[in-house]
Amino acid sequence: MNFDQRLERAIERGQRQREAESREQALRAMTEEECRNIHSKSRLELSEHVEAGLRKLADYFPGFDYEPLMSADGWGARIRRDDLAPGPAGTKGLVHFYSHIEMLVRPYSPTRILELVARGAIRNKEVLSRSHFQQLTQVDVEGFREVVDQWILEFAEKFSARA
């Protein structure tokens, strides 16, 4: 690598460092109320997308019950179903199988992030446990929507393979 290439890389590193420092200053400069407003607006958009996606998933797999979630843990939705099946060969009785997926947008916290969490189980076995977050100054709701879609599709694929 010649001197010119090393010089260009040094300049690029300096520019990235300056951009990171300016983002950090912007985060500190945002008031608490501005952060809460951004979080609230993003949470509303994202929780509506979660609800719509999980409703569609429940329509494709009969037996799932849809339930909106609003709790201290966050806002979102859940679908779940209970199945009964014959026990293993040589045993009497039925075995209870539980399947569900839930997605929540966590409440605002002093860390100033927007966080989405998902948990899912198929036939009593956990198959999905994910978390995705971004700082409020850099929130990309469209990116979160893509993550929601990806997680729902992943669950649907796994459920259709095991059910």
CSV table of C-alpha atoms in Angstrom, one decimal:
chain,number,residue,atom,x,y,z
A,1,MET,CA,0.0,0.0,0.0
A,2,ASN,CA,1.5,3.3,-1.0
A,3,PHE,CA,1.5,6.6,0.9
A,4,ASP,CA,-1.5,8.0,-1.0
A,5,GLN,CA,-3.7,5.0,-0.2
A,6,ARG,CA,-2.7,5.2,3.5
A,7,LEU,CA,-3.4,8.9,3.5
A,8,GLU,CA,-6.9,8.4,2.1
A,9,ARG,CA,-7.7,5.7,4.7
A,10,ALA,CA,-6.5,8.0,7.5
A,11,ILE,CA,-8.8,10.7,6.2
A,12,GLU,CA,-11.7,8.3,6.0
A,13,ARG,CA,-11.2,7.1,9.5
A,14,GLY,CA,-11.1,10.7,10.7
A,15,GLN,CA,-14.3,11.5,8.9
A,16,ARG,CA,-16.0,8.4,10.4
A,17,GLN,CA,-14.8,9.5,13.9
A,18,ARG,CA,-16.2,13.0,13.4
A,19,GLU,CA,-19.6,11.6,12.2
A,20,ALA,CA,-19.7,9.3,15.3
A,21,GLU,CA,-19.0,12.2,17.6
A,22,SER,CA,-21.6,14.4,16.0
A,23,ARG,CA,-24.2,11.6,16.3
A,24,GLU,CA,-23.3,11.3,20.0
A,25,GLN,CA,-23.6,15.1,20.5
A,26,ALA,CA,-27.0,15.0,18.8
A,27,LEU,CA,-28.2,12.3,21.1
A,28,ARG,CA,-27.1,14.3,24.1
A,29,ALA,CA,-28.7,17.4,22.7
A,30,MET,CA,-32.1,15.8,22.3
A,31,THR,CA,-34.3,16.5,25.2
A,32,GLU,CA,-36.0,13.8,27.1
A,33,GLU,CA,-39.3,14.8,25.7
A,34,GLU,CA,-38.1,14.7,22.1
A,35,CYS,CA,-36.8,11.2,22.8
A,36,ARG,CA,-40.1,10.1,24.3
A,37,ASN,CA,-42.0,11.5,21.3
A,38,ILE,CA,-39.7,9.7,18.8
A,39,HIS,CA,-40.1,6.4,20.7
A,40,SER,CA,-43.8,6.8,21.0
A,41,LYS,CA,-44.3,7.5,17.3
A,42,SER,CA,-42.0,4.6,16.3
A,43,ARG,CA,-43.6,2.2,18.8
A,44,LEU,CA,-47.0,2.9,17.4
A,45,GLU,CA,-46.0,2.3,13.8
A,46,LEU,CA,-44.1,-0.8,14.7
A,47,SER,CA,-46.7,-2.3,17.0
A,48,GLU,CA,-49.4,-1.8,14.3
A,49,HIS,CA,-47.1,-3.6,11.8
A,50,VAL,CA,-46.6,-6.5,14.3
A,51,GLU,CA,-50.3,-6.8,14.8
A,52,ALA,CA,-51.1,-6.9,11.1
A,53,GLY,CA,-48.3,-9.5,10.4
A,54,LEU,CA,-49.4,-11.8,13.2
A,55,ARG,CA,-53.1,-11.6,12.2
A,56,LYS,CA,-52.1,-12.7,8.7
A,57,LEU,CA,-50.0,-15.6,10.1
A,58,ALA,CA,-53.0,-16.7,12.2
A,59,ASP,CA,-55.2,-16.7,9.1
A,60,TYR,CA,-52.8,-19.1,7.3
A,61,PHE,CA,-52.7,-21.6,10.2
A,62,PRO,CA,-56.2,-22.3,11.6
A,63,GLY,CA,-56.3,-22.9,15.3
A,64,PHE,CA,-54.1,-19.9,16.3
A,65,ASP,CA,-55.8,-17.3,18.5
A,66,TYR,CA,-54.7,-13.7,18.1
A,67,GLU,CA,-54.2,-11.5,21.1
A,68,PRO,CA,-53.0,-7.9,21.2
A,69,LEU,CA,-50.5,-7.2,24.1
A,70,MET,CA,-50.2,-4.1,26.2
A,71,SER,CA,-48.3,-4.6,29.4
A,72,ALA,CA,-45.4,-3.3,31.4
A,73,ASP,CA,-43.2,-5.4,29.1
A,74,GLY,CA,-44.3,-3.5,26.0
A,75,TRP,CA,-46.8,-3.3,23.2
A,76,GLY,CA,-47.4,-5.8,20.4
A,77,ALA,CA,-49.2,-9.0,19.8
A,78,ARG,CA,-49.2,-12.8,20.2
A,79,ILE,CA,-50.8,-15.7,18.5
A,80,ARG,CA,-51.0,-19.1,20.2
A,81,ARG,CA,-52.6,-22.5,19.9
A,82,ASP,CA,-53.0,-25.6,22.0
A,83,ASP,CA,-53.0,-29.1,20.4
A,84,LEU,CA,-53.7,-32.5,21.7
A,85,ALA,CA,-52.1,-35.6,20.2
A,86,PRO,CA,-51.8,-39.2,21.1
A,87,GLY,CA,-48.9,-40.0,23.4
A,88,PRO,CA,-45.9,-42.1,22.5
A,89,ALA,CA,-46.4,-45.6,21.4
A,90,GLY,CA,-47.3,-47.9,24.2
A,91,THR,CA,-48.7,-45.2,26.5
A,92,LYS,CA,-52.3,-44.1,27.1
A,93,GLY,CA,-53.6,-40.6,27.0
A,94,LEU,CA,-53.0,-37.5,25.1
A,95,VAL,CA,-50.1,-35.1,25.0
A,96,HIS,CA,-50.6,-31.3,25.2
A,97,PHE,CA,-48.6,-29.2,22.7
A,98,TYR,CA,-48.3,-25.5,22.9
A,99,SER,CA,-47.2,-23.2,20.1
A,100,HIS,CA,-47.0,-19.4,20.1
A,101,ILE,CA,-45.1,-16.4,18.8
A,102,GLU,CA,-45.2,-13.0,20.4
A,103,MET,CA,-43.5,-9.7,19.5
A,104,LEU,CA,-43.2,-6.7,21.7
A,105,VAL,CA,-41.9,-3.2,21.4
A,106,ARG,CA,-40.3,-2.4,24.8
A,107,PRO,CA,-41.3,0.7,26.7
A,108,TYR,CA,-39.1,3.9,26.7
A,109,SER,CA,-36.1,3.7,28.9
A,110,PRO,CA,-33.2,6.1,29.8
A,111,THR,CA,-31.0,4.2,27.3
A,112,ARG,CA,-32.8,6.0,24.6
A,113,ILE,CA,-33.3,3.0,22.3
A,114,LEU,CA,-36.2,1.4,20.4
A,115,GLU,CA,-36.2,-2.3,21.1
A,116,LEU,CA,-38.2,-5.1,19.5
A,117,VAL,CA,-38.2,-8.6,21.1
A,118,ALA,CA,-39.7,-11.8,19.8
A,119,ARG,CA,-40.2,-15.2,21.4
A,120,GLY,CA,-41.7,-18.3,19.8
A,121,ALA,CA,-42.3,-22.0,20.5
A,122,ILE,CA,-43.6,-24.8,18.4
A,123,ARG,CA,-44.9,-28.0,20.0
A,124,ASN,CA,-43.5,-27.1,23.4
A,125,LYS,CA,-40.0,-26.3,22.0
A,126,GLU,CA,-38.6,-22.8,21.9
A,127,VAL,CA,-37.6,-22.0,18.3
A,128,LEU,CA,-37.3,-18.2,18.3
A,129,SER,CA,-35.8,-15.7,20.7
A,130,ARG,CA,-34.7,-12.5,19.1
A,131,SER,CA,-34.0,-8.9,19.9
A,132,HIS,CA,-33.4,-5.9,17.6
A,133,PHE,CA,-32.7,-2.4,18.7
A,134,GLN,CA,-31.5,1.0,17.5
A,135,GLN,CA,-30.7,4.3,19.2
A,136,LEU,CA,-33.6,6.8,18.9
A,137,THR,CA,-31.4,9.3,16.9
A,138,GLN,CA,-30.9,6.6,14.2
A,139,VAL,CA,-34.3,4.8,14.2
A,140,ASP,CA,-35.2,3.3,10.9
A,141,VAL,CA,-38.8,2.1,11.2
A,142,GLU,CA,-38.7,0.5,7.8
A,143,GLY,CA,-35.7,-1.6,8.9
A,144,PHE,CA,-37.7,-2.7,11.9
A,145,ARG,CA,-40.6,-3.6,9.7
A,146,GLU,CA,-38.3,-5.8,7.6
A,147,VAL,CA,-37.1,-7.5,10.8
A,148,VAL,CA,-40.7,-8.2,11.9
A,149,ASP,CA,-41.5,-9.7,8.5
A,150,GLN,CA,-38.3,-11.8,8.6
A,151,TRP,CA,-39.1,-13.2,12.0
A,152,ILE,CA,-42.7,-14.0,11.1
A,153,LEU,CA,-41.6,-15.8,7.9
A,154,GLU,CA,-39.0,-17.7,9.9
A,155,PHE,CA,-41.6,-18.9,12.4
A,156,ALA,CA,-44.1,-19.8,9.6
A,157,GLU,CA,-41.5,-21.9,7.9
A,158,LYS,CA,-40.5,-23.7,11.1
A,159,PHE,CA,-44.2,-24.2,12.1
A,160,SER,CA,-45.2,-25.7,8.8
A,161,ALA,CA,-42.2,-28.0,8.9
A,162,ARG,CA,-43.0,-29.4,12.4
A,163,ALA,CA,-46.8,-29.2,12.6
